[in-house]
Coordinates of C-alpha atoms in Angstrom, one line a residue:
Chain A
X18 CA -11.1 -19.2 -1.1
X19 CA -10.2 -15.8 -2.5
X20 CA -7.6 -15.6 -5.2
X21 CA -4.8 -13.2 -4.6
X22 CA -2.3 -12.3 -7.3
X23 CA 1.0 -10.6 -6.5
X24 CA 3.4 -9.2 -9.1
X25 CA 6.3 -9.4 -9.6
X26 CA 7.2 -12.7 -8.1
X27 CA 10.8 -11.6 -7.8
X28 CA 12.8 -8.4 -8.5
X29 CA 16.4 -7.4 -8.3
X30 CA 17.1 -3.7 -8.0
X31 CA 20.0 -1.4 -7.3
X32 CA 20.5 0.2 -4.0
X33 CA 18.8 3.6 -3.9
X34 CA 16.1 2.8 -6.4
X35 CA 12.4 2.3 -5.7
X36 CA 10.4 -0.9 -6.3
X37 CA 6.7 -1.3 -6.6
X38 CA 4.9 -4.5 -5.8
X39 CA 1.3 -5.0 -6.8
X40 CA -1.3 -7.1 -5.0
X41 CA -4.6 -7.9 -6.8
X42 CA -7.7 -9.6 -5.6
X43 CA -9.0 -11.4 -8.6
X44 CA -12.4 -12.6 -7.4
X45 CA -13.2 -10.5 -4.4
X46 CA -13.5 -6.9 -3.4
X47 CA -11.2 -6.2 -0.6
X48 CA -11.6 -3.1 1.5
X49 CA -8.6 -4.2 3.6
X50 CA -5.4 -5.8 2.6
X51 CA -2.3 -6.6 4.6
X52 CA 1.4 -6.5 3.8
X53 CA 3.8 -8.9 5.4
X54 CA 7.6 -9.2 5.3
X55 CA 9.4 -12.5 5.8
X56 CA 13.2 -12.8 6.3
X57 CA 14.9 -16.2 5.5
X58 CA 13.9 -18.9 7.9
X59 CA 11.6 -16.6 9.9
X60 CA 8.0 -16.1 10.3
X61 CA 5.7 -13.5 8.6
X62 CA 5.7 -10.1 10.2
X63 CA 2.9 -7.8 9.6
X64 CA 4.1 -4.4 8.2
X65 CA 0.9 -2.5 7.5
X66 CA -2.8 -2.6 7.0
X67 CA -3.9 -1.2 3.6
X68 CA -7.3 0.5 3.7
X69 CA -9.1 1.3 0.4
X70 CA -9.5 5.0 0.0
X71 CA -7.6 6.0 3.1
X72 CA -4.2 5.9 4.7
X73 CA -2.5 2.7 5.6
X74 CA -1.9 1.8 9.2
X75 CA 1.7 0.8 9.9
X76 CA 2.9 -1.5 12.6
X77 CA 5.4 -0.2 15.1
X78 CA 8.9 0.0 13.7
X79 CA 7.8 0.2 10.1
X80 CA 8.8 3.4 8.3
X81 CA 5.8 4.7 6.5
X82 CA 7.8 7.0 4.3
X83 CA 10.0 4.1 3.2
X84 CA 7.2 1.6 2.5
X85 CA 4.5 3.5 0.6
X86 CA 1.1 1.8 0.4
X87 CA -1.6 2.8 -2.0
X88 CA -5.0 1.1 -2.0
X89 CA -6.7 3.0 -4.7
X90 CA -9.3 0.4 -5.6
X91 CA -11.1 -2.5 -4.0
X92 CA -9.0 -5.0 -6.0
X93 CA -5.5 -3.4 -6.0
X94 CA -3.0 -2.5 -3.3
X95 CA 0.5 -1.5 -4.0
X96 CA 3.6 -1.4 -1.8
X97 CA 6.5 0.8 -3.0
X98 CA 9.9 0.3 -1.3
X99 CA 11.6 3.6 -1.7
X100 CA 15.3 4.2 -1.8
X101 CA 15.9 0.5 -1.3
X102 CA 18.9 -0.8 0.6
X103 CA 20.3 -4.3 0.8
X104 CA 18.8 -4.7 4.3
X105 CA 15.3 -4.3 2.6
X106 CA 16.0 -7.6 0.7
X107 CA 13.2 -9.9 1.9
X108 CA 10.1 -11.8 0.9
X109 CA 7.1 -9.5 0.8
X110 CA 3.6 -11.1 0.9
X111 CA 0.2 -9.5 0.7
X112 CA -3.0 -10.9 2.0
X113 CA -6.7 -10.1 2.2
X114 CA -9.5 -11.1 4.5
X115 CA -12.5 -13.0 3.2
X116 CA -15.6 -12.6 5.2
X117 CA -18.1 -15.5 5.0
X118 CA -20.9 -15.8 7.5
X119 CA -18.9 -13.5 9.8
X120 CA -16.0 -15.9 9.8
X121 CA -12.7 -14.5 8.6
X122 CA -10.0 -16.2 6.7
X123 CA -6.8 -14.7 5.4
X124 CA -5.6 -15.6 1.9
X125 CA -2.2 -14.8 0.6
X126 CA -0.5 -13.8 -2.6
X127 CA 2.4 -15.9 -3.9
X128 CA 4.9 -13.4 -2.6
X129 CA 7.6 -11.2 -4.1
X130 CA 11.2 -11.8 -3.4
X131 CA 13.1 -8.5 -3.4
X132 CA 16.9 -8.5 -3.7
X133 CA 18.7 -5.2 -3.4
X134 CA 22.2 -5.1 -4.7
Chain B
X2 CA 6.4 -7.5 16.5
X3 CA 4.3 -10.0 18.3
X4 CA 4.6 -13.7 17.5
X5 CA 3.0 -16.9 18.7
X6 CA 5.1 -19.6 20.2
X7 CA 5.1 -22.6 17.9
X8 CA 6.7 -26.0 18.7
X9 CA 8.5 -28.0 17.7
X10 CA 10.7 -25.7 15.7
X11 CA 11.6 -28.5 13.3
X12 CA 11.1 -32.2 13.0
X13 CA 12.3 -35.1 10.9
X14 CA 9.9 -38.0 10.6
X15 CA 9.6 -41.2 8.6
X16 CA 7.0 -41.5 5.9
X17 CA 3.8 -42.9 7.3
X18 CA 4.2 -41.5 10.8
X19 CA 1.8 -39.1 12.5
X20 CA 2.9 -35.5 13.2
X21 CA 1.8 -33.1 15.9
X22 CA 2.6 -29.5 16.3
X23 CA 1.2 -26.8 18.5
X24 CA 0.9 -23.1 19.0
X25 CA 0.5 -21.2 22.3
X26 CA 0.0 -17.6 23.2
X27 CA -0.4 -15.5 26.3
X28 CA -3.3 -13.7 24.5
X29 CA -6.7 -14.8 23.6
X30 CA -7.6 -15.1 19.9
X31 CA -10.9 -15.2 18.1
X32 CA -9.8 -17.3 15.2
X33 CA -6.9 -19.7 14.6
X34 CA -5.7 -20.5 11.1
X35 CA -3.1 -23.1 10.1
X36 CA -1.0 -22.6 6.9
X37 CA 1.6 -24.5 5.0
X38 CA 4.3 -22.6 3.1
X39 CA 6.5 -24.1 0.4
X40 CA 9.9 -22.4 -0.4
X41 CA 9.5 -19.2 -2.4
X42 CA 5.7 -19.3 -2.1
X43 CA 3.0 -17.6 -0.1
X44 CA 1.3 -19.5 2.7
X45 CA -1.7 -21.7 1.8
X46 CA -4.6 -22.0 4.2
X47 CA -5.1 -25.5 5.5
X48 CA -7.6 -25.3 8.3
X49 CA -9.6 -22.5 9.9
X50 CA -10.9 -22.6 13.5
X51 CA -13.5 -20.2 14.9
X52 CA -14.8 -21.5 18.2
X53 CA -13.1 -22.6 21.4
X54 CA -12.9 -26.3 21.6
X55 CA -13.6 -26.7 17.9
X56 CA -12.0 -29.8 16.2
X57 CA -11.8 -29.7 12.5
X58 CA -10.4 -32.1 9.9
X59 CA -9.3 -31.6 6.3
X60 CA -8.2 -34.9 4.9
X61 CA -5.2 -36.2 6.9
X62 CA -5.1 -32.9 8.8
X63 CA -6.8 -32.3 12.1
X64 CA -6.7 -29.1 14.1
X65 CA -8.2 -28.0 17.4
X66 CA -8.9 -24.6 18.9
X67 CA -7.9 -24.7 22.5
X68 CA -10.7 -24.3 25.1
X69 CA -8.8 -21.4 26.7
X70 CA -8.5 -19.7 23.2
X71 CA -4.8 -19.4 23.8
X72 CA -3.6 -22.4 22.0
X73 CA -4.2 -24.7 19.0
X74 CA -2.7 -27.9 17.7
X75 CA -2.3 -29.4 14.2
X76 CA -2.0 -33.1 13.6
X77 CA -1.0 -34.8 10.3
X78 CA -1.7 -38.5 10.0
X79 CA 0.2 -40.9 7.9
X80 CA 2.7 -38.4 6.6
X81 CA 3.8 -38.4 3.0
X82 CA 6.9 -36.8 1.3
X83 CA 4.8 -33.9 -0.1
X84 CA 3.9 -32.9 3.5
X85 CA 7.4 -31.4 3.7
X86 CA 7.3 -27.6 4.3
X87 CA 6.9 -25.0 6.9
X88 CA 3.7 -24.9 8.9
X89 CA 2.5 -21.7 10.5
X90 CA -0.3 -21.1 12.9
X91 CA -1.9 -17.6 12.9
X92 CA -4.2 -16.1 15.5
X93 CA -6.6 -13.3 14.7
X94 CA -6.8 -10.2 16.9
X95 CA -9.9 -8.1 17.2
X96 CA -9.4 -6.1 14.1
X97 CA -8.9 -8.8 11.4
X98 CA -5.1 -8.7 11.9
X99 CA -3.3 -12.0 12.1
X100 CA -0.3 -12.7 14.2
X101 CA 1.8 -15.6 13.0
X102 CA 3.6 -18.4 14.8
X103 CA 7.3 -19.0 14.6
X104 CA 6.8 -21.9 12.3
X105 CA 7.4 -25.7 12.3
X106 CA 9.7 -27.0 9.6
X107 CA 8.7 -30.5 8.7
X108 CA 10.9 -32.9 6.8
X109 CA 9.6 -36.3 5.8
X110 CA 12.1 -39.1 5.2
X111 CA 10.9 -41.6 2.6

């Protein structure tokens, strides 16, 4: 399957600062990547779809001005949490879709644990 | 956001026992995927299902895509301690987006 590298694996930041999370596809050119958020003991919730060369598509209830997504190349998507607050503390995971013989499988990065203090 | 109903929510089993969990939805999905997530890690794909009625195995794991396309189950045979973790189902909507189940937390007692 596709190899997805996410960086950093964890970050602690002060309230009010911004944090950038990178998601790289190491062996695959991904025109589309997805960003998920997972709170403790809960499932993954899709935040947005990142499209290479165009604007991201955000799910209902996700603030696009707060969660900035940039998909500048086929191997890199970044999520920037702007003006972070403690309630933004969560586990953020990116994924990409691999298309083989028209079957789609989603592969995930190792996740980034964000703690806002 | 939308989620799939997954059951059971958690289970404790003895090593060597078989495990079964399922995922149901009111919507039809084109693809079902099953993932395992360890603490602090991203989900790892276990099994992918593409056709209604499809039954697929991966070692001790077996999963089926329900004939109505609204459900799927995952079985683990002869469980071992390293099977502990959280198992998620995920259903694909028409535009490559995946919706995740609520998760089944599995604990194996040696």
